[in-house]
PDB file of C-alpha atoms in Angstrom:
ATOM      1  CA  MET A   1     102.189 113.732  96.544  1.00  0.00           C
ATOM      2  CA  ALA A   2     105.917 114.529  96.418  1.00  0.00           C
ATOM      3  CA  SER A   3     107.946 114.603  99.600  1.00  0.00           C
ATOM      4  CA  ILE A   4     109.002 118.051 100.748  1.00  0.00           C
ATOM      5  CA  ALA A   5     111.961 119.231 102.795  1.00  0.00           C
ATOM      6  CA  GLU A   6     110.910 120.878 106.050  1.00  0.00           C
ATOM      7  CA  ARG A   7     112.073 121.579 109.580  1.00  0.00           C
ATOM      8  CA  THR A   8     110.735 120.551 112.973  1.00  0.00           C
ATOM      9  CA  PHE A   9     111.493 121.392 116.603  1.00  0.00           C
ATOM     10  CA  ILE A  10     112.269 118.503 118.966  1.00  0.00           C
ATOM     11  CA  ALA A  11     113.040 118.809 122.695  1.00  0.00           C
ATOM     12  CA  ILE A  12     114.545 116.134 124.917  1.00  0.00           C
ATOM     13  CA  LYS A  13     112.955 116.581 128.334  1.00  0.00           C
ATOM     14  CA  PRO A  14     114.792 116.749 131.694  1.00  0.00           C
ATOM     15  CA  ASP A  15     114.481 113.027 132.483  1.00  0.00           C
ATOM     16  CA  GLY A  16     115.941 112.149 129.067  1.00  0.00           C
ATOM     17  CA  VAL A  17     118.992 114.303 129.805  1.00  0.00           C
ATOM     18  CA  GLN A  18     119.372 112.895 133.328  1.00  0.00           C
ATOM     19  CA  ARG A  19     119.119 109.289 132.173  1.00  0.00           C
ATOM     20  CA  GLY A  20     121.719 109.729 129.449  1.00  0.00           C
ATOM     21  CA  LEU A  21     119.373 109.227 126.486  1.00  0.00           C
ATOM     22  CA  VAL A  22     120.431 112.282 124.461  1.00  0.00           C
ATOM     23  CA  GLY A  23     122.812 110.370 122.206  1.00  0.00           C
ATOM     24  CA  GLU A  24     120.353 107.544 121.551  1.00  0.00           C
ATOM     25  CA  ILE A  25     117.571 109.954 120.553  1.00  0.00           C
ATOM     26  CA  ILE A  26     119.815 112.041 118.292  1.00  0.00           C
ATOM     27  CA  LYS A  27     121.202 108.864 116.716  1.00  0.00           C
ATOM     28  CA  ARG A  28     117.707 107.693 115.775  1.00  0.00           C
ATOM     29  CA  PHE A  29     117.002 110.907 113.873  1.00  0.00           C
ATOM     30  CA  GLU A  30     120.411 110.804 112.171  1.00  0.00           C
ATOM     31  CA  GLN A  31     119.848 107.200 111.102  1.00  0.00           C
ATOM     32  CA  LYS A  32     116.628 108.304 109.417  1.00  0.00           C
ATOM     33  CA  GLY A  33     118.713 110.648 107.285  1.00  0.00           C
ATOM     34  CA  PHE A  34     117.580 113.871 108.937  1.00  0.00           C
ATOM     35  CA  LYS A  35     120.004 116.774 109.271  1.00  0.00           C
ATOM     36  CA  LEU A  36     120.644 118.488 112.599  1.00  0.00           C
ATOM     37  CA  VAL A  37     120.633 122.244 111.938  1.00  0.00           C
ATOM     38  CA  ALA A  38     120.408 123.690 115.467  1.00  0.00           C
ATOM     39  CA  MET A  39     120.870 122.384 119.002  1.00  0.00           C
ATOM     40  CA  LYS A  40     121.366 123.808 122.475  1.00  0.00           C
ATOM     41  CA  LEU A  41     121.190 122.529 126.037  1.00  0.00           C
ATOM     42  CA  ILE A  42     119.203 125.037 128.079  1.00  0.00           C
ATOM     43  CA  HIS A  43     117.509 125.425 131.459  1.00  0.00           C
ATOM     44  CA  ALA A  44     114.249 127.068 130.397  1.00  0.00           C
ATOM     45  CA  SER A  45     112.728 129.741 132.627  1.00  0.00           C
ATOM     46  CA  GLU A  46     109.194 129.364 133.941  1.00  0.00           C
ATOM     47  CA  ASP A  47     108.100 132.416 131.940  1.00  0.00           C
ATOM     48  CA  LEU A  48     109.421 130.922 128.700  1.00  0.00           C
ATOM     49  CA  LEU A  49     107.731 127.594 129.421  1.00  0.00           C
ATOM     50  CA  ARG A  50     104.400 129.219 130.269  1.00  0.00           C
ATOM     51  CA  GLU A  51     104.514 131.042 126.936  1.00  0.00           C
ATOM     52  CA  HIS A  52     105.559 127.891 125.061  1.00  0.00           C
ATOM     53  CA  TYR A  53     102.661 125.890 126.522  1.00  0.00           C
ATOM     54  CA  ILE A  54     100.140 128.767 126.444  1.00  0.00           C
ATOM     55  CA  ASP A  55      97.644 126.660 124.475  1.00  0.00           C
ATOM     56  CA  LEU A  56      97.489 124.227 127.415  1.00  0.00           C
ATOM     57  CA  LYS A  57      96.958 126.808 130.166  1.00  0.00           C
ATOM     58  CA  ASP A  58      93.389 125.666 130.881  1.00  0.00           C
ATOM     59  CA  ARG A  59      94.339 121.990 131.183  1.00  0.00           C
ATOM     60  CA  PRO A  60      94.652 120.501 134.689  1.00  0.00           C
ATOM     61  CA  PHE A  61      98.224 119.322 134.071  1.00  0.00           C
ATOM     62  CA  TYR A  62      99.509 122.744 132.919  1.00  0.00           C
ATOM     63  CA  GLU A  63     101.233 123.801 136.159  1.00  0.00           C
ATOM     64  CA  GLY A  64     102.777 120.377 136.651  1.00  0.00           C
ATOM     65  CA  LEU A  65     104.105 120.372 133.099  1.00  0.00           C
ATOM     66  CA  VAL A  66     105.714 123.791 133.524  1.00  0.00           C
ATOM     67  CA  GLN A  67     107.333 122.771 136.812  1.00  0.00           C
ATOM     68  CA  TYR A  68     108.588 119.494 135.332  1.00  0.00           C
ATOM     69  CA  MET A  69     110.126 121.143 132.260  1.00  0.00           C
ATOM     70  CA  HIS A  70     111.740 123.726 134.555  1.00  0.00           C
ATOM     71  CA  SER A  71     113.188 121.057 136.873  1.00  0.00           C
ATOM     72  CA  GLY A  72     116.322 120.458 134.802  1.00  0.00           C
ATOM     73  CA  PRO A  73     118.090 121.091 131.489  1.00  0.00           C
ATOM     74  CA  VAL A  74     116.465 120.208 128.168  1.00  0.00           C
ATOM     75  CA  VAL A  75     118.038 119.689 124.743  1.00  0.00           C
ATOM     76  CA  ALA A  76     116.331 121.899 122.160  1.00  0.00           C
ATOM     77  CA  MET A  77     116.908 120.817 118.540  1.00  0.00           C
ATOM     78  CA  VAL A  78     115.834 121.680 115.005  1.00  0.00           C
ATOM     79  CA  TRP A  79     115.901 118.868 112.439  1.00  0.00           C
ATOM     80  CA  GLU A  80     115.627 119.187 108.669  1.00  0.00           C
ATOM     81  CA  GLY A  81     114.602 116.623 106.062  1.00  0.00           C
ATOM     82  CA  LEU A  82     111.921 115.205 103.794  1.00  0.00           C
ATOM     83  CA  ASN A  83     108.602 114.979 105.659  1.00  0.00           C
ATOM     84  CA  VAL A  84     110.477 115.339 108.953  1.00  0.00           C
ATOM     85  CA  VAL A  85     107.386 116.703 110.762  1.00  0.00           C
ATOM     86  CA  LYS A  86     105.193 113.682 110.064  1.00  0.00           C
ATOM     87  CA  THR A  87     108.007 111.145 110.351  1.00  0.00           C
ATOM     88  CA  GLY A  88     109.215 112.757 113.571  1.00  0.00           C
ATOM     89  CA  ARG A  89     105.780 112.353 115.160  1.00  0.00           C
ATOM     90  CA  VAL A  90     105.750 108.676 114.219  1.00  0.00           C
ATOM     91  CA  MET A  91     109.270 108.190 115.597  1.00  0.00           C
ATOM     92  CA  LEU A  92     108.369 109.878 118.891  1.00  0.00           C
ATOM     93  CA  GLY A  93     105.202 107.842 119.461  1.00  0.00           C
ATOM     94  CA  GLU A  94     102.053 108.739 121.381  1.00  0.00           C
ATOM     95  CA  THR A  95     102.096 111.547 123.950  1.00  0.00           C
ATOM     96  CA  ASN A  96     101.328 108.993 126.655  1.00  0.00           C
ATOM     97  CA  PRO A  97     104.322 106.604 126.757  1.00  0.00           C
ATOM     98  CA  PHE A  98     102.059 103.740 127.835  1.00  0.00           C
ATOM     99  CA  ASP A  99     100.163 104.073 124.541  1.00  0.00           C
ATOM    100  CA  SER A 100     103.330 104.183 122.426  1.00  0.00           C
ATOM    101  CA  LYS A 101     104.362 101.190 120.347  1.00  0.00           C
ATOM    102  CA  PRO A 102     107.715  99.401 120.683  1.00  0.00           C
ATOM    103  CA  GLY A 103     110.224 100.889 118.272  1.00  0.00           C
ATOM    104  CA  THR A 104     109.159 104.474 118.986  1.00  0.00           C
ATOM    105  CA  ILE A 105     111.253 106.761 121.181  1.00  0.00           C
ATOM    106  CA  ARG A 106     108.576 107.087 123.852  1.00  0.00           C
ATOM    107  CA  GLY A 107     107.640 103.416 123.645  1.00  0.00           C
ATOM    108  CA  ASP A 108     111.231 102.264 124.089  1.00  0.00           C
ATOM    109  CA  LEU A 109     112.749 104.913 126.340  1.00  0.00           C
ATOM    110  CA  CYS A 110     110.098 106.705 128.407  1.00  0.00           C
ATOM    111  CA  VAL A 111     109.495 105.644 131.999  1.00  0.00           C
ATOM    112  CA  GLN A 112     108.008 107.391 134.997  1.00  0.00           C
ATOM    113  CA  VAL A 113     110.820 108.980 136.990  1.00  0.00           C
ATOM    114  CA  GLY A 114     110.711 111.257 139.989  1.00  0.00           C
ATOM    115  CA  SER A 115     114.245 111.306 141.312  1.00  0.00           C
ATOM    116  CA  ALA A 116     116.840 114.016 140.951  1.00  0.00           C
ATOM    117  CA  MET A 117     120.579 113.508 140.855  1.00  0.00           C
ATOM    118  CA  ALA A 118     123.215 115.605 142.550  1.00  0.00           C
ATOM    119  CA  ALA A 119     126.892 114.773 142.431  1.00  0.00           C
ATOM    120  CA  ASN A 120     130.364 116.175 142.336  1.00  0.00           C
ATOM    121  CA  CYS A 121     131.276 116.465 138.712  1.00  0.00           C
ATOM    122  CA  GLU A 122     134.560 116.720 136.833  1.00  0.00           C
ATOM    123  CA  ARG A 123     133.825 118.687 133.681  1.00  0.00           C
ATOM    124  CA  THR A 124     135.487 118.546 130.293  1.00  0.00           C
ATOM    125  CA  PHE A 125     134.983 120.484 127.075  1.00  0.00           C
ATOM    126  CA  ILE A 126     134.405 118.391 123.948  1.00  0.00           C
ATOM    127  CA  ALA A 127     133.850 119.556 120.361  1.00  0.00           C
ATOM    128  CA  ILE A 128     132.603 117.344 117.548  1.00  0.00           C
ATOM    129  CA  LYS A 129     134.336 118.541 114.369  1.00  0.00           C
ATOM    130  CA  PRO A 130     132.545 119.548 111.142  1.00  0.00           C
ATOM    131  CA  ASP A 131     133.073 116.157 109.479  1.00  0.00           C
ATOM    132  CA  GLY A 132     131.521 114.408 112.486  1.00  0.00           C
ATOM    133  CA  VAL A 133     128.401 116.562 112.132  1.00  0.00           C
ATOM    134  CA  GLN A 134     128.294 116.061 108.356  1.00  0.00           C
ATOM    135  CA  ARG A 135     128.665 112.272 108.690  1.00  0.00           C
ATOM    136  CA  ARG A 136     125.785 112.216 111.218  1.00  0.00           C
ATOM    137  CA  LEU A 137     127.902 110.844 114.071  1.00  0.00           C
ATOM    138  CA  VAL A 138     126.675 113.293 116.735  1.00  0.00           C
ATOM    139  CA  GLY A 139     124.218 110.880 118.332  1.00  0.00           C
ATOM    140  CA  GLU A 140     126.669 107.967 118.327  1.00  0.00           C
ATOM    141  CA  ILE A 141     129.446 110.054 119.899  1.00  0.00           C
ATOM    142  CA  ILE A 142     127.218 111.490 122.641  1.00  0.00           C
ATOM    143  CA  LYS A 143     125.735 108.035 123.280  1.00  0.00           C
ATOM    144  CA  ARG A 144     129.199 106.523 123.809  1.00  0.00           C
ATOM    145  CA  PHE A 145     130.048 109.169 126.415  1.00  0.00           C
ATOM    146  CA  GLU A 146     126.679 108.730 128.168  1.00  0.00           C
ATOM    147  CA  GLN A 147     127.211 104.961 128.299  1.00  0.00           C
ATOM    148  CA  LYS A 148     130.467 105.595 130.179  1.00  0.00           C
ATOM    149  CA  GLY A 149     128.658 107.627 132.828  1.00  0.00           C
ATOM    150  CA  PHE A 150     129.118 111.136 131.410  1.00  0.00           C
ATOM    151  CA  ARG A 151     126.176 113.544 131.478  1.00  0.00           C
ATOM    152  CA  LEU A 152     125.734 116.706 129.441  1.00  0.00           C
ATOM    153  CA  VAL A 153     125.870 119.928 131.432  1.00  0.00           C
ATOM    154  CA  GLY A 154     126.204 122.248 128.428  1.00  0.00           C
ATOM    155  CA  MET A 155     125.815 121.921 124.659  1.00  0.00           C
ATOM    156  CA  LYS A 156     125.412 124.162 121.623  1.00  0.00           C
ATOM    157  CA  PHE A 157     125.410 123.729 117.841  1.00  0.00           C
ATOM    158  CA  VAL A 158     127.610 126.509 116.474  1.00  0.00           C
ATOM    159  CA  HIS A 159     129.479 127.705 113.388  1.00  0.00           C
ATOM    160  CA  ALA A 160     132.591 129.199 114.971  1.00  0.00           C
ATOM    161  CA  SER A 161     134.042 132.369 113.438  1.00  0.00           C
ATOM    162  CA  GLU A 162     137.663 132.462 112.267  1.00  0.00           C
ATOM    163  CA  ASP A 163     138.465 135.091 114.916  1.00  0.00           C
ATOM    164  CA  LEU A 164     137.110 132.861 117.683  1.00  0.00           C
ATOM    165  CA  LEU A 165     139.010 129.839 116.367  1.00  0.00           C
ATOM    166  CA  LYS A 166     142.263 131.778 116.036  1.00  0.00           C
ATOM    167  CA  GLN A 167     141.928 132.847 119.658  1.00  0.00           C
ATOM    168  CA  HIS A 168     141.029 129.314 120.761  1.00  0.00           C
ATOM    169  CA  TYR A 169     144.093 127.843 119.043  1.00  0.00           C
ATOM    170  CA  ILE A 170     146.414 130.752 119.899  1.00  0.00           C
ATOM    171  CA  ASP A 171     148.958 128.381 121.485  1.00  0.00           C
ATOM    172  CA  LEU A 172     149.367 126.673 118.099  1.00  0.00           C
ATOM    173  CA  LYS A 173     149.863 129.809 116.008  1.00  0.00           C
ATOM    174  CA  ASP A 174     153.515 129.008 115.248  1.00  0.00           C
ATOM    175  CA  ARG A 175     152.782 125.473 114.064  1.00  0.00           C
ATOM    176  CA  PRO A 176     152.664 124.790 110.291  1.00  0.00           C
ATOM    177  CA  PHE A 177     149.133 123.364 110.449  1.00  0.00           C
ATOM    178  CA  TYR A 178     147.629 126.348 112.313  1.00  0.00           C
ATOM    179  CA  SER A 179     145.979 128.059 109.325  1.00  0.00           C
ATOM    180  CA  GLY A 180     144.648 124.781 107.954  1.00  0.00           C
ATOM    181  CA  LEU A 181     143.199 123.836 111.344  1.00  0.00           C
ATOM    182  CA  VAL A 182     141.392 127.165 111.657  1.00  0.00           C
ATOM    183  CA  LYS A 183     139.944 126.904 108.138  1.00  0.00           C
ATOM    184  CA  TYR A 184     138.869 123.300 108.697  1.00  0.00           C
ATOM    185  CA  MET A 185     137.111 124.080 111.987  1.00  0.00           C
ATOM    186  CA  ASN A 186     135.437 127.046 110.246  1.00  0.00           C
ATOM    187  CA  SER A 187     134.286 124.908 107.297  1.00  0.00           C
ATOM    188  CA  GLY A 188     131.025 123.829 108.921  1.00  0.00           C
ATOM    189  CA  PRO A 189     129.042 123.638 112.163  1.00  0.00           C
ATOM    190  CA  ILE A 190     130.447 121.923 115.245  1.00  0.00           C
ATOM    191  CA  VAL A 191     128.778 120.605 118.391  1.00  0.00           C
ATOM    192  CA  ALA A 192     130.388 122.167 121.469  1.00  0.00           C
ATOM    193  CA  MET A 193     129.681 120.305 124.700  1.00  0.00           C
ATOM    194  CA  VAL A 194     130.596 120.359 128.362  1.00  0.00           C
ATOM    195  CA  SER A 195     130.383 116.849 129.739  1.00  0.00           C
ATOM    196  CA  GLY A 196     130.642 115.781 133.357  1.00  0.00           C
ATOM    197  CA  LEU A 197     131.491 112.417 134.871  1.00  0.00           C
ATOM    198  CA  MET A 198     129.185 111.786 137.808  1.00  0.00           C
ATOM    199  CA  LEU A 199     131.595 109.565 139.740  1.00  0.00           C
ATOM    200  CA  LEU A 200     135.146 110.823 140.069  1.00  0.00           C
ATOM    201  CA  THR A 201     137.572 107.940 139.584  1.00  0.00           C
ATOM    202  CA  ASP A 202     141.227 107.504 138.670  1.00  0.00           C
ATOM    203  CA  CYS A 203     140.201 106.129 135.279  1.00  0.00           C
ATOM    204  CA  PHE A 204     138.348 109.332 134.288  1.00  0.00           C
ATOM    205  CA  LEU A 205     141.094 110.615 131.980  1.00  0.00           C
ATOM    206  CA  ASN A 206     141.787 107.194 130.446  1.00  0.00           C
ATOM    207  CA  VAL A 207     138.118 106.661 129.581  1.00  0.00           C
ATOM    208  CA  PHE A 208     137.787 110.170 128.171  1.00  0.00           C
ATOM    209  CA  VAL A 209     140.938 110.005 126.025  1.00  0.00           C
ATOM    210  CA  SER A 210     140.089 106.546 124.666  1.00  0.00           C
ATOM    211  CA  LEU A 211     136.648 107.752 123.551  1.00  0.00           C
ATOM    212  CA  CYS A 212     138.137 110.825 121.906  1.00  0.00           C
ATOM    213  CA  LYS A 213     140.707 108.721 120.055  1.00  0.00           C
ATOM    214  CA  LEU A 214     137.967 106.370 118.892  1.00  0.00           C
ATOM    215  CA  PHE A 215     136.083 109.172 117.164  1.00  0.00           C
ATOM    216  CA  LYS A 216     139.126 111.415 116.465  1.00  0.00           C
ATOM    217  CA  ILE A 217     137.321 114.420 117.927  1.00  0.00           C
ATOM    218  CA  PHE A 218     138.927 117.536 119.353  1.00  0.00           C
ATOM    219  CA  ARG A 219     139.345 117.410 123.115  1.00  0.00           C
ATOM    220  CA  TYR A 220     140.376 119.900 125.752  1.00  0.00           C
ATOM    221  CA  THR A 221     140.397 119.168 129.468  1.00  0.00           C
ATOM    222  CA  VAL A 222     139.408 122.120 131.629  1.00  0.00           C
ATOM    223  CA  MET A 223     142.520 123.649 133.224  1.00  0.00           C
ATOM    224  CA  GLU A 224     141.407 122.992 136.761  1.00  0.00           C
ATOM    225  CA  THR A 225     138.992 120.378 138.006  1.00  0.00           C
ATOM    226  CA  LEU A 226     135.576 121.896 138.651  1.00  0.00           C
ATOM    227  CA  LEU A 227     134.061 120.303 141.712  1.00  0.00           C
ATOM    228  CA  GLN A 228     130.601 121.522 142.569  1.00  0.00           C
ATOM    229  CA  THR A 229     127.119 120.240 143.192  1.00  0.00           C
ATOM    230  CA  THR A 230     125.117 120.103 139.968  1.00  0.00           C
ATOM    231  CA  GLN A 231     121.409 119.340 139.763  1.00  0.00           C
ATOM    232  CA  PHE A 232     120.097 117.039 137.050  1.00  0.00           C
ATOM    233  CA  CYS A 233     116.445 116.100 136.627  1.00  0.00           C
TER     234      CYS A 233
END
């Protein structure tokens, strides 16, 4: 039977976001040749979760599942590729992590966690350019930031309009490369992220800039440092 192109929904649960596993999980799907076509970091409401898990409402773990998925942000993604539904299930492993084989996402990465994290957080906006998305570098880039202690506090897969980009780059409108920059950033989808460093240190900016230079991604530091308590689960 010939392989067919299809799409599947994958969600990284709150503990995966808290533990900095977003990049690793995305990277695994990219390395399989699958194409990321939609992604957003959201804090799902209880009503939305109850509707999403409606087929499990009579199971004893239903309430606990809803509360757990509501306890922190999740990364909702849509992946496209040949037999991505079946292959994705194999990559994820068994529903119970203890039954999952080594080499699967659940077998390698899932553990029982019950702690929450709260910390002062310096936040920075990061955008992965169209060529980074096309070359399937999203997972690797996010993973590098997570390995340095950054955690995602906002993320969305978008195709920015020319009007939005012109406004975003308004301070560059008199530069000769302005029009080319706008057209390039409008040429394909980008991944827009807000990343926070859990521990504020003097080396924050140096670490951030070095990572951005490594991947040649657009970077913009928020005008004023945002210090507030942020919950991650």
